[in-house]
PDB file of C-alpha atoms in Angstrom:
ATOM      1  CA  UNK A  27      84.305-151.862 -60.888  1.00 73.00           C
ATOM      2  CA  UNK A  28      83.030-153.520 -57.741  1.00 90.00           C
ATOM      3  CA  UNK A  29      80.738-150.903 -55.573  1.00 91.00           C
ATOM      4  CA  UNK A  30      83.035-150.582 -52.798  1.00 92.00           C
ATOM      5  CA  UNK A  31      85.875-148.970 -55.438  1.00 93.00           C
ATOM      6  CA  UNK A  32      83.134-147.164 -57.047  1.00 93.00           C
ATOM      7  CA  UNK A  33      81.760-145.601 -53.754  1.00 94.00           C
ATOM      8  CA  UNK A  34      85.475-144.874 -52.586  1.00 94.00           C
ATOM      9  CA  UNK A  35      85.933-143.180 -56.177  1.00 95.00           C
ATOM     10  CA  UNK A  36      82.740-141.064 -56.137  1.00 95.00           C
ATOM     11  CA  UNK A  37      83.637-139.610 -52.808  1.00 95.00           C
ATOM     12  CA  UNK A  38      87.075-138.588 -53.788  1.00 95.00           C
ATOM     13  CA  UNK A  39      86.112-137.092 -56.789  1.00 96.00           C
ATOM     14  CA  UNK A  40      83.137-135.512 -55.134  1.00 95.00           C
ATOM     15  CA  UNK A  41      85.148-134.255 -51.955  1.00 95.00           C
ATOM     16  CA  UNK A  42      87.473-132.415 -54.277  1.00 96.00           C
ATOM     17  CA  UNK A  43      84.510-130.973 -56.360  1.00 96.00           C
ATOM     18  CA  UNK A  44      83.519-129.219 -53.140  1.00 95.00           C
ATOM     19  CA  UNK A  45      86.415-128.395 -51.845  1.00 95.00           C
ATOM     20  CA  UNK A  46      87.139-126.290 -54.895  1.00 97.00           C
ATOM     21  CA  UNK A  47      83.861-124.965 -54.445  1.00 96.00           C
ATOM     22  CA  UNK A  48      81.980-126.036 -57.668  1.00 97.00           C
ATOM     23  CA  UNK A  49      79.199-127.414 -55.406  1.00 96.00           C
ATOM     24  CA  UNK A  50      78.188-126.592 -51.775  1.00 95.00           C
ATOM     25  CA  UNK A  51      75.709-128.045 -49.164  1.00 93.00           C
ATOM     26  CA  UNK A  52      72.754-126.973 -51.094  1.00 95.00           C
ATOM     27  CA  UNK A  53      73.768-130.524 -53.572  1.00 95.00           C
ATOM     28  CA  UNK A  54      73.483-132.667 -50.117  1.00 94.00           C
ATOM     29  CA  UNK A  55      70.569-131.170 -49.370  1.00 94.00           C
ATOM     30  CA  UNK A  56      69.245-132.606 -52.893  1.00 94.00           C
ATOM     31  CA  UNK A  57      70.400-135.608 -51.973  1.00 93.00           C
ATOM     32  CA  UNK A  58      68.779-135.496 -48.790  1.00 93.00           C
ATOM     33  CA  UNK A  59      65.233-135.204 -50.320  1.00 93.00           C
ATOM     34  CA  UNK A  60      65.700-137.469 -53.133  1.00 92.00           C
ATOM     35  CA  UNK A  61      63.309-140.608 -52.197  1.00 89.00           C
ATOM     36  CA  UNK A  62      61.540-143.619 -53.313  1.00 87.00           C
ATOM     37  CA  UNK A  63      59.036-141.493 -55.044  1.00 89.00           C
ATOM     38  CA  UNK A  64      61.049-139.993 -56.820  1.00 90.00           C
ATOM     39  CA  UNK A  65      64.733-141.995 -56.435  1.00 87.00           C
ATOM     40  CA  UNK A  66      66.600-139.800 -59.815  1.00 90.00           C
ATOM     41  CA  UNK A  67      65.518-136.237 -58.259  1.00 94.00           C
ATOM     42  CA  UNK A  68      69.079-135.177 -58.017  1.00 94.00           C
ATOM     43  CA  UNK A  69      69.559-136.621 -61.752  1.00 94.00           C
ATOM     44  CA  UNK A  70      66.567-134.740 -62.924  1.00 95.00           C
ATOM     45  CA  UNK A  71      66.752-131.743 -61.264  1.00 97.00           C
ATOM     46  CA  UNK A  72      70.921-131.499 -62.434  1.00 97.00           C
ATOM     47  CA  UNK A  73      69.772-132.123 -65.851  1.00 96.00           C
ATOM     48  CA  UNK A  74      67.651-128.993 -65.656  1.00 97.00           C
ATOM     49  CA  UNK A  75      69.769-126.872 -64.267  1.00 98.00           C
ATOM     50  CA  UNK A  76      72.195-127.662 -67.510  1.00 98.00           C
ATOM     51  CA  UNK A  77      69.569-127.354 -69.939  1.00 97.00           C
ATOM     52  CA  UNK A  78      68.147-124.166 -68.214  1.00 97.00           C
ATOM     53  CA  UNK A  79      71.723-122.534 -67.933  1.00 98.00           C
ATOM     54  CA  UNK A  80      72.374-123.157 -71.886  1.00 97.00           C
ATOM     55  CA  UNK A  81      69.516-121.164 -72.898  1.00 97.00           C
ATOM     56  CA  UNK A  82      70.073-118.267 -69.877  1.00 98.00           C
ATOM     57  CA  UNK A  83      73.550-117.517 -71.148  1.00 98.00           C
ATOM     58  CA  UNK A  84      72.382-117.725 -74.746  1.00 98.00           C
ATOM     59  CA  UNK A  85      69.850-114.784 -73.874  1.00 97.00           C
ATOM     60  CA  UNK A  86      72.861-113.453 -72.360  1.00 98.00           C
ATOM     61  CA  UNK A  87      74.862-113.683 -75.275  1.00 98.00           C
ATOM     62  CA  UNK A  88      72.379-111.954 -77.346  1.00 97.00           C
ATOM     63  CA  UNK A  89      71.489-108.527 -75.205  1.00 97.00           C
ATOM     64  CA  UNK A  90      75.239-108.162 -74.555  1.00 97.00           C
ATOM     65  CA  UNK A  91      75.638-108.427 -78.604  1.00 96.00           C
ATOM     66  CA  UNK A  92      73.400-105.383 -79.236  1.00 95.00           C
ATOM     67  CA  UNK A  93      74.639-101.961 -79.457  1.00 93.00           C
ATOM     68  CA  UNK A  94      72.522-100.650 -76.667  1.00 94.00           C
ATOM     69  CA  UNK A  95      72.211-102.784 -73.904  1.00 96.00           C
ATOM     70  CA  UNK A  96      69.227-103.571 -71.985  1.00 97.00           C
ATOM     71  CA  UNK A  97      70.524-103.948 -68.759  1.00 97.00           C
ATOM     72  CA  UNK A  98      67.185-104.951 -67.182  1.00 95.00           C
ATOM     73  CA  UNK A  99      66.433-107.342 -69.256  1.00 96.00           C
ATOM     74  CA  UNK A 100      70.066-108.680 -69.205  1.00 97.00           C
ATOM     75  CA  UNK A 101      69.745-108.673 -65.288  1.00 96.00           C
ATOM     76  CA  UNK A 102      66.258-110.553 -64.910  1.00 94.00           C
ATOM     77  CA  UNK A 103      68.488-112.970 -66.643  1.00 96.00           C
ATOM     78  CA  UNK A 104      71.039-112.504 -64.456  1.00 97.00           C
ATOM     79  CA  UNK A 105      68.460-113.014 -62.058  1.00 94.00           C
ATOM     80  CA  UNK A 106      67.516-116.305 -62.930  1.00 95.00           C
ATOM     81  CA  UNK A 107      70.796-117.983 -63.514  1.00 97.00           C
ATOM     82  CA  UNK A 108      71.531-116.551 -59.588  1.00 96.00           C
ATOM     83  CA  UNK A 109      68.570-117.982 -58.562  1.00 95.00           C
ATOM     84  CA  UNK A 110      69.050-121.777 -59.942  1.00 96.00           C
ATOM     85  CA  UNK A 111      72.790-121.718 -59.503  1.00 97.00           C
ATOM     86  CA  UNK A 112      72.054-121.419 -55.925  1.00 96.00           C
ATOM     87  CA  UNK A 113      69.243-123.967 -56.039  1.00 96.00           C
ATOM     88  CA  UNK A 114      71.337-126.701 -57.716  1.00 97.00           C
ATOM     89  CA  UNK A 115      74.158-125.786 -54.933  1.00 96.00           C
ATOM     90  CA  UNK A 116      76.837-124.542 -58.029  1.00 98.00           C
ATOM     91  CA  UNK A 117      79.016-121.997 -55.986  1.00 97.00           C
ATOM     92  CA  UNK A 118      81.130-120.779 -58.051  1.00 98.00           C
ATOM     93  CA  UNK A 119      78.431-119.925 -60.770  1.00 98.00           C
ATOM     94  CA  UNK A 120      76.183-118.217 -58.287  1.00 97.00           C
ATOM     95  CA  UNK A 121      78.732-116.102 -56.825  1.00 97.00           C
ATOM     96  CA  UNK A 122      79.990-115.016 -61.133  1.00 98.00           C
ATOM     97  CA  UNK A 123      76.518-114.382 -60.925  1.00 97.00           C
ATOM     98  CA  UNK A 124      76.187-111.987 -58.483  1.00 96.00           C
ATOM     99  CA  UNK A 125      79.447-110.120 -59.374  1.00 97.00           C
ATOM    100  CA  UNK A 126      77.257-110.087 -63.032  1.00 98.00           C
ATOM    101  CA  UNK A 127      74.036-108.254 -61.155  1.00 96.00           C
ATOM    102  CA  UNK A 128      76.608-105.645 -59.896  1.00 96.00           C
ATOM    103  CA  UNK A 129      77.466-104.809 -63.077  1.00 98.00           C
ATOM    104  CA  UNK A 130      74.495-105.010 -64.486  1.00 97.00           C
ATOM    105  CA  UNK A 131      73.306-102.817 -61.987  1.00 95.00           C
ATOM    106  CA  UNK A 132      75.554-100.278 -63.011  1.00 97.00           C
ATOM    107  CA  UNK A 133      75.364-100.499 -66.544  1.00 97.00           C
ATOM    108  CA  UNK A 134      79.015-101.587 -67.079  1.00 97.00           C
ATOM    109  CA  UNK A 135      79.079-103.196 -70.861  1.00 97.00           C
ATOM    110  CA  UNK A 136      82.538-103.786 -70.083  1.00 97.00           C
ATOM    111  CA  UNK A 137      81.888-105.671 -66.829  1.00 97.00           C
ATOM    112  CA  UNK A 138      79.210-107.885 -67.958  1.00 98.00           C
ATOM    113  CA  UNK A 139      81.010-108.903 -71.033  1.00 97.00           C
ATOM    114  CA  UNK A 140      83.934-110.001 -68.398  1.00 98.00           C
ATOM    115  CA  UNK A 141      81.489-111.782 -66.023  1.00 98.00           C
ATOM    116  CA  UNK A 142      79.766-113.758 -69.031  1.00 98.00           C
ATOM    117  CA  UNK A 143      83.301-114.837 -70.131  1.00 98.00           C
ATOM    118  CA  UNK A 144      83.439-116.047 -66.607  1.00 98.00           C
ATOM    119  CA  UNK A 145      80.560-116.876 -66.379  1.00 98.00           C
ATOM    120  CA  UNK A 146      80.697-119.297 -69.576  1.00 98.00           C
ATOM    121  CA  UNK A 147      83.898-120.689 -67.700  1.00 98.00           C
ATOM    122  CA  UNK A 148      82.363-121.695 -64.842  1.00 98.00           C
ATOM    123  CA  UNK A 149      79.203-123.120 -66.658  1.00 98.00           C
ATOM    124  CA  UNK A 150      81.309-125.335 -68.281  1.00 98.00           C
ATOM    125  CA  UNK A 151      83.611-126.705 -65.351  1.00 98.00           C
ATOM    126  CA  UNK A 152      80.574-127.293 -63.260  1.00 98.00           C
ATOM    127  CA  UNK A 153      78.985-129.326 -66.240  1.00 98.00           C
ATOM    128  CA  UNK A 154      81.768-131.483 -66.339  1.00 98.00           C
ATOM    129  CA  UNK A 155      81.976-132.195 -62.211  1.00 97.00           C
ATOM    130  CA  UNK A 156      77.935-132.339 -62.570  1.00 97.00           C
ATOM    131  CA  UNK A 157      78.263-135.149 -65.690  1.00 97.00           C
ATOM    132  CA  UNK A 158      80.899-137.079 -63.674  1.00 97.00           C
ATOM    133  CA  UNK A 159      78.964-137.507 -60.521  1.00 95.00           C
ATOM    134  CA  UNK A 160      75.352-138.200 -62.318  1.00 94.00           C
ATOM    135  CA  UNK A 161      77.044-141.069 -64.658  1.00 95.00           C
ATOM    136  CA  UNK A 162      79.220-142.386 -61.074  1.00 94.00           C
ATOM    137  CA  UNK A 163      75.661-142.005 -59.130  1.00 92.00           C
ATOM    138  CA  UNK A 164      73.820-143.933 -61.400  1.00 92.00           C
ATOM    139  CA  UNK A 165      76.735-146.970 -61.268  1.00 93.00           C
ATOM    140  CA  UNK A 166      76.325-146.971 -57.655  1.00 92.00           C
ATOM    141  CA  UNK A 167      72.682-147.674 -58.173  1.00 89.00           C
ATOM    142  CA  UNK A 168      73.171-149.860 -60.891  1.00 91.00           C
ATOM    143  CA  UNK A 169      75.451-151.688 -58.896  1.00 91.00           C
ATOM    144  CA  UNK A 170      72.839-152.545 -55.641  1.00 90.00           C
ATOM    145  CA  UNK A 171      74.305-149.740 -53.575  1.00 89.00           C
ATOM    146  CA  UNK A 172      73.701-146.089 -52.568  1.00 88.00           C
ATOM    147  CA  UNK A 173      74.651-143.167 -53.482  1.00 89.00           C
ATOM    148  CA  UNK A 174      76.501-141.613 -50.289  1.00 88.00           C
ATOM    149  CA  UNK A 175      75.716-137.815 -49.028  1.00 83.00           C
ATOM    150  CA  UNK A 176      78.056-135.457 -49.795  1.00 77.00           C
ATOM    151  CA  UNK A 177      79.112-132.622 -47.882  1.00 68.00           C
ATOM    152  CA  UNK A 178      81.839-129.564 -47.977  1.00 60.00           C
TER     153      UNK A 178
ATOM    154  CA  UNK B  16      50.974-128.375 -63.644  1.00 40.00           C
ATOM    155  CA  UNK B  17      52.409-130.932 -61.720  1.00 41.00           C
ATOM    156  CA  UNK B  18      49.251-131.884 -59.545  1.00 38.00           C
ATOM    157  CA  UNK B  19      45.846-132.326 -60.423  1.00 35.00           C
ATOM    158  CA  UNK B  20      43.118-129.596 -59.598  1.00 33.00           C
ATOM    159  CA  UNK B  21      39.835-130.773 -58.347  1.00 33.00           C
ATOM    160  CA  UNK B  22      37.174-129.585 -56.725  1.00 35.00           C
ATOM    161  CA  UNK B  23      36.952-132.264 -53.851  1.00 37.00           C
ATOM    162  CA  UNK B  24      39.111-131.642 -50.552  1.00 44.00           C
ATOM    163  CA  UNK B  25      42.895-133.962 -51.012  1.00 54.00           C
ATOM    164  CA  UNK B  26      43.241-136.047 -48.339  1.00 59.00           C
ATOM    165  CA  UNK B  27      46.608-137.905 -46.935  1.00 56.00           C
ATOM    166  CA  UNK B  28      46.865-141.302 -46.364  1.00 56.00           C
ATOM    167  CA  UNK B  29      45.527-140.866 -42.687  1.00 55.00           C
ATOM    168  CA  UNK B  30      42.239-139.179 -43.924  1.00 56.00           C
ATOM    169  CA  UNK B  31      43.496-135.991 -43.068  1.00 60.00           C
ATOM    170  CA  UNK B  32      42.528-132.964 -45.384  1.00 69.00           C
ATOM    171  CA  UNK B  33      45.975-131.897 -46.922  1.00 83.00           C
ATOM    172  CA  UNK B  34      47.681-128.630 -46.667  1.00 91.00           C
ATOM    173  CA  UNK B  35      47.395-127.210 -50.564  1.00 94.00           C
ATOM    174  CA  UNK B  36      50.339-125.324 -51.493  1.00 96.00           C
ATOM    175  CA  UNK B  37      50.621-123.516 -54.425  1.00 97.00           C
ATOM    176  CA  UNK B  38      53.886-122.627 -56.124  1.00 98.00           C
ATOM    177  CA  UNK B  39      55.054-119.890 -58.928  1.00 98.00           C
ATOM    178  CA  UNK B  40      58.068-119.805 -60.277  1.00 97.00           C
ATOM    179  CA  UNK B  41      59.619-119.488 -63.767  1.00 96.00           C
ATOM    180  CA  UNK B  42      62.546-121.602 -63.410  1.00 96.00           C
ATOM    181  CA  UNK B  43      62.052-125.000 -63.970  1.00 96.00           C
ATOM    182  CA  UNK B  44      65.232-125.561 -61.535  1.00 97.00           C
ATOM    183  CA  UNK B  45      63.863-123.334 -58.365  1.00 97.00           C
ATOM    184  CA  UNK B  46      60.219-124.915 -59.322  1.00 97.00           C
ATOM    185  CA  UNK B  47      61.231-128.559 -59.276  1.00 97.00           C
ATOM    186  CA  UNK B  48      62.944-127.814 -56.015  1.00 97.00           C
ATOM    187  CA  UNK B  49      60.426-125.744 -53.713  1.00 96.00           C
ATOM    188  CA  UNK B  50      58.233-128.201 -54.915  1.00 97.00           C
ATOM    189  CA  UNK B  51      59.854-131.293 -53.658  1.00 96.00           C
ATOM    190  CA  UNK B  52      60.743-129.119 -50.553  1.00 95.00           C
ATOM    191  CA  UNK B  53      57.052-128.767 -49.884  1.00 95.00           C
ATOM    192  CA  UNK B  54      56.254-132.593 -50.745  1.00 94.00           C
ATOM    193  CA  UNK B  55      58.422-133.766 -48.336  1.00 93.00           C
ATOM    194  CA  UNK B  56      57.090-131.888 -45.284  1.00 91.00           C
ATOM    195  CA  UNK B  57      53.420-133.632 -46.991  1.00 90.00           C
ATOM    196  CA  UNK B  58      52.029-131.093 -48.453  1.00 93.00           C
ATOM    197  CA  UNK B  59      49.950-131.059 -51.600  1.00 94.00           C
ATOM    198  CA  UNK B  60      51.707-129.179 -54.340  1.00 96.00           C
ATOM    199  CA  UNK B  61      50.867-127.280 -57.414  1.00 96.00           C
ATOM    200  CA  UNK B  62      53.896-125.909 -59.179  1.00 97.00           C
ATOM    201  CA  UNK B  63      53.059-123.643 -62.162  1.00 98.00           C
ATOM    202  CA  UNK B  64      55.515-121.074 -64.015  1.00 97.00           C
ATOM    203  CA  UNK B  65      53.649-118.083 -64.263  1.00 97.00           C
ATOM    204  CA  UNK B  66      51.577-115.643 -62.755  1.00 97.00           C
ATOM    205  CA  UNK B  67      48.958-115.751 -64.977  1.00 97.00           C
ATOM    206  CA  UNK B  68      48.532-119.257 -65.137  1.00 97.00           C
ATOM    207  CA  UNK B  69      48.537-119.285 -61.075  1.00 97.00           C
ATOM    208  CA  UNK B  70      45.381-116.900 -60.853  1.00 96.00           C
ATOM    209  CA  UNK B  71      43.596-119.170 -63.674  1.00 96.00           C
ATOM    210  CA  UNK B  72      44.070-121.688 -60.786  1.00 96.00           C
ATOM    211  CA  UNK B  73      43.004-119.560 -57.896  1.00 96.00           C
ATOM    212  CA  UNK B  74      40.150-118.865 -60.199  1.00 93.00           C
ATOM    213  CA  UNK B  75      38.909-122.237 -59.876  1.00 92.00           C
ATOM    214  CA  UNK B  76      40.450-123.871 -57.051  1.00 83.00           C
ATOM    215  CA  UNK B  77      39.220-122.370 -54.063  1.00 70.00           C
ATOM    216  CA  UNK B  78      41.380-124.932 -51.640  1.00 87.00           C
ATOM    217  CA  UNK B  79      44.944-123.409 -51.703  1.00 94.00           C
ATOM    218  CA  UNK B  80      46.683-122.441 -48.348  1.00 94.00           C
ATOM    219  CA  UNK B  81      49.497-120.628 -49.135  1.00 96.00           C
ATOM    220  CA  UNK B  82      51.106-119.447 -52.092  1.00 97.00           C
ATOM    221  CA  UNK B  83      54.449-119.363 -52.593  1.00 97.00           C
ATOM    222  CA  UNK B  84      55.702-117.152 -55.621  1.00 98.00           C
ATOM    223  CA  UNK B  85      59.167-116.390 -56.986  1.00 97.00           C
ATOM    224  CA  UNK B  86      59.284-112.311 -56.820  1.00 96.00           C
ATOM    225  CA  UNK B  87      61.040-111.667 -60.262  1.00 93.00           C
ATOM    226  CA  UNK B  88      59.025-113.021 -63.594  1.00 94.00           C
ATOM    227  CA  UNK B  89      57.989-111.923 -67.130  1.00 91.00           C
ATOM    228  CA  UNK B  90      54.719-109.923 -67.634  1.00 90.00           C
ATOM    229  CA  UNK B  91      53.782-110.288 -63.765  1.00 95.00           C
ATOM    230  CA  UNK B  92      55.923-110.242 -61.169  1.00 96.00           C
ATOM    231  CA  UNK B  93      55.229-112.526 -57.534  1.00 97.00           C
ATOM    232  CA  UNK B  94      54.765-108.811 -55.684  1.00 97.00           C
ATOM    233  CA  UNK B  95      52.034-108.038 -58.135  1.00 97.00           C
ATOM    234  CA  UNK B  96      50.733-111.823 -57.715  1.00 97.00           C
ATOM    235  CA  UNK B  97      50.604-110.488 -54.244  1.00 98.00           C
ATOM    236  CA  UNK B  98      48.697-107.380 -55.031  1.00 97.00           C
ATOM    237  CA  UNK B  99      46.123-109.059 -56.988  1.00 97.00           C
ATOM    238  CA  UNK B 100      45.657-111.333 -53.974  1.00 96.00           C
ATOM    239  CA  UNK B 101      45.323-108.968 -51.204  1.00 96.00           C
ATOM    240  CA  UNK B 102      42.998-106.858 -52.850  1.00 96.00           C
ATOM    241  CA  UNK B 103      40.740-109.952 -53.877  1.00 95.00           C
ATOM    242  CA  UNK B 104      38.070-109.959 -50.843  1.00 93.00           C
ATOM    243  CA  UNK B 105      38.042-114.069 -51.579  1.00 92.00           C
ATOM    244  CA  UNK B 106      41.596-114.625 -52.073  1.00 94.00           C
ATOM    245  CA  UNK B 107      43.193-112.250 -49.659  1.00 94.00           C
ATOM    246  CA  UNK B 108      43.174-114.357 -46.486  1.00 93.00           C
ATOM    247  CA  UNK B 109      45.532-116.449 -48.343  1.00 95.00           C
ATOM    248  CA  UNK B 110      49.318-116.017 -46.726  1.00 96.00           C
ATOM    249  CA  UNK B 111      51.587-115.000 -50.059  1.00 97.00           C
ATOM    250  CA  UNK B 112      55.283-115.971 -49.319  1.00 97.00           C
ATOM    251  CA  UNK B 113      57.996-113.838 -51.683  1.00 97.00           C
ATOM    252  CA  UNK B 114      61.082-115.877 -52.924  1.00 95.00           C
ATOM    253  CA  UNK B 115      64.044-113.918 -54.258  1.00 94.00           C
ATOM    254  CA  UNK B 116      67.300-114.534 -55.157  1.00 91.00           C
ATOM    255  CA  UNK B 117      68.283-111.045 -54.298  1.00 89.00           C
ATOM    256  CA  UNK B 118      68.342-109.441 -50.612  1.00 90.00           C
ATOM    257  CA  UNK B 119      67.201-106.394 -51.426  1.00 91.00           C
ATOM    258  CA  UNK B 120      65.995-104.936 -48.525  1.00 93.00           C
ATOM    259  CA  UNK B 121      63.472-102.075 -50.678  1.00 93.00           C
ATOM    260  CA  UNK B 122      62.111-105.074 -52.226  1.00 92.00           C
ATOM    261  CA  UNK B 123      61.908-106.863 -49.144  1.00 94.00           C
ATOM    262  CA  UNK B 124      59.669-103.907 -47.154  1.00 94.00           C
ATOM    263  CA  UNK B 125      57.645-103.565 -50.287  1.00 95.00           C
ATOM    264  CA  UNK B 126      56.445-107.228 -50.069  1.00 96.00           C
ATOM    265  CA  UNK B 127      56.247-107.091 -46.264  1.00 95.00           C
ATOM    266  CA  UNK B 128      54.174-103.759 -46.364  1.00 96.00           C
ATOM    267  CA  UNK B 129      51.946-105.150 -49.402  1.00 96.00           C
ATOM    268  CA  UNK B 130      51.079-107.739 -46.706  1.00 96.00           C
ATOM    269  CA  UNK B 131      54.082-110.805 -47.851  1.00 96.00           C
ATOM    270  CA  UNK B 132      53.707-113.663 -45.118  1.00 95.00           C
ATOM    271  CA  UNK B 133      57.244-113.968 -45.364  1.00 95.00           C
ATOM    272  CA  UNK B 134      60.235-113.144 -48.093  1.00 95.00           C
ATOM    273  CA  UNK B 135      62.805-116.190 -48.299  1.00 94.00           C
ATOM    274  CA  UNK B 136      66.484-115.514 -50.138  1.00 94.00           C
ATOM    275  CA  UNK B 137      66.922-118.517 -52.331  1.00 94.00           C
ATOM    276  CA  UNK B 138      68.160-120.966 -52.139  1.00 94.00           C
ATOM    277  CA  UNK B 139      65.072-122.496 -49.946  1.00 93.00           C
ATOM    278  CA  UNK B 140      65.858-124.381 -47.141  1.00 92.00           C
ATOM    279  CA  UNK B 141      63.587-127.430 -45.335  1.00 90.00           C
ATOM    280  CA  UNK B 142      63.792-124.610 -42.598  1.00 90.00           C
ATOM    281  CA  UNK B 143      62.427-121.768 -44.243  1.00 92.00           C
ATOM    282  CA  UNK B 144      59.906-124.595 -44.936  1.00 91.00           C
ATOM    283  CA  UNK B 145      59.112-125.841 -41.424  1.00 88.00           C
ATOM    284  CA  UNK B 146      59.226-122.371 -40.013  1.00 87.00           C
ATOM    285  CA  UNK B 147      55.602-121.498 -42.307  1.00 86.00           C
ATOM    286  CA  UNK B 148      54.218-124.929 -41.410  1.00 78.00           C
ATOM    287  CA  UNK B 149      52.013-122.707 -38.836  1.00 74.00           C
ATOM    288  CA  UNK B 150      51.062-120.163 -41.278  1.00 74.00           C
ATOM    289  CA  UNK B 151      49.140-121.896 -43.397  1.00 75.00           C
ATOM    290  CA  UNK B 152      45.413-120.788 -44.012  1.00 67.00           C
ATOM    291  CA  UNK B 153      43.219-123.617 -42.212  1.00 68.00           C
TER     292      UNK B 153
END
C-alpha cells in the first residue's frame, strides 16, 4: 500500500480507537516524545504495557481464586495496572481499574470478580487496537514516512 | 539501571553540569515513561525499580537532585523512601517528589507533611515536569 493510503488508513482506524475511548491524549503525548534517540519509544513502551498487564491480571487471577481474599494485596495490584493504564493512555482499562480499587476497597469478592471479568475484556480489546496501530506505525516508517499524532 | 553511575560531575553537550534525576518506580511502564519525560526536558536520568536498590545508589552517588519515587511498592514504599531521606543529615536537602496513581488526599498530606516537594497523580505530564524544573537541588 502506497504511504499516502496507509497514513489515511492509520488515522481512520486510530480516530475511531479514540473516539471509543480505548486510548486518550496520554498516547499523543507518547508520540510527542518519541525522538531520534529513541525513534520506537511508543513501540517499546506499548509492548510493555502488554507484557506488564498479562502478568498483573494473572496475580489478579490468583488472590481472587483463594478462599480468603487479600484485598491489599489484590489492590496494590490494582494499583499498578491503574497506574500504567493511565501511563500508556488506555482509557477504558484505567477507568475498570478504578471501579476495581472501589471494590477492593470495600472488600466486595463479588465486585472484583465482576471488574476482572471486565477488566480481562478490556485488556484484550485494547491489545488488539494497540497491535493494529504498532504493525500500521511501523509500515509508515518502513515506507519513508511518519507516523502522524493522534489526538481524541 | 538505565544510566551509568560515576563519581565525576555529567556534563551536557554545552559543558554544563547536568541536572541528575533519580527515578523509582516498579512498573516498567510508569518507569520507561517518567524517564523519557525527564530526558526530554535534558536531564540526566537514573530509573531503578525499587527502593532498596535507589538508596544503594544514594549510597554512592552523592550527585542526585531530585528524586522522584512512585508512592506504592513492595517491601518499601516511595513515602518511606522519603522518610529515610529526610532524616539522613546528607541526603535530606534532596527535594523527594511522590507519584501516585491514586488522589488520596490522607496520602497526599502525609507526603506533604513528611516534607514531599510535590505529589503528582499519574499519569505525568511534561507540565508536572517543567513546573519542578526550579526545584531542583543546585
Amino acid at each position: 500500500m502506497e504511504l499516502h493510503k496507509l497514513r489515511r488508513v492509520y488515522i481512520e482506524f486510530a480516530s475511531i480507537v479514540f473516539r471509543d475511548g480505548f486510548l486518550d491524549n496520554q498516547y499523543t503525548l507518547l508520540q510527542q516524545l518519541q525522538d531520534e534517540s529513541e525513534p520506537k519509544f511508543v513501540l517499546q513502551v506499548g509492548t510493555l504495557f502488554l507484557e506488564d498487564s498479562e502478568k498483573l491480571l494473572n496475580e489478579l487471577r490468583s488472590i481472587l481464586d483463594q478462599q480468603d481474599v487479600d484485598f491489599e494485596k489484590l489492590d496494590a495490584f490494582v494499583c499498578k495496572l491503574t497506574g500504567s493504564s493511565a501511563s500508556i493512555g488506555a482509557k477504558r482499562v484505567k477507568d475498570v481499574c478504578m471501579a476495581f480499587h472501589d471494590c477492593c476497597k470495600k472488600g466486595n469478592k463479588e465486585g472484583c470478580l465482576k471488574c476482572l471479568q471486565q477488566l480481562a475484556a478490556e485488556y484484550r480489546l485494547v491489545k488488539r487496537k494497540l497491535e493494529t496501530l504498532f504493525k500500521m506505525e511501523t509500515q509508515i516508517l518502513a515506507a519513508g514516512g511518519s507516523v502522524p499524532l493522534l489526538s481524541q | 539501571m538505565s544510566s551509568p553511575r560515576g563519581g565525576d560531575k555529567e556534563r551536557g553537550r554545552d559543558g554544563e553540569r547536568q541536572i541528575h534525576v533519580l527515578a523509582v518506580d516498579d512498573s516498567p511502564v510508569d518507569r520507561a515513561v517518567i524517564a523519557k519525560l525527564l530526558r526530554s526536558s535534558k536531564y540526566r536520568v537514573t530509573a531503578v525499580d525499587s527502593v532498596k536498590k535507589a538508596l544503594e545508589l544514594l549510597g554512592t552517588e552523592p550527585n542526585v537532585n531530585m528524586i522522584i519515587t512512585d508512592y506504592s511498592m513492595p517491601e518499601m514504599t516511595g513515602y518511606e523512601l522519603l522518610k529515610r531521606v529526610k532524616e539522613s543529615p546528607t541526603l535530606r536537602e534532596i527535594p523527594v517528589v511522590i507519584m501516585s496513581s491514586e488522589n488520596d488526599p490522607d496520602k497526599i498530606n502525609r507526603c506533604l507533611e513528611e516534607g514531599a516537594e510535590d505529589f503528582l497523580l499519574k499519569p505525568v505530564r511534561p507540565s508536572d515536569v517543567s513546573r519542578l524544573c526550579g526545584r531542583m537541588r543546585s
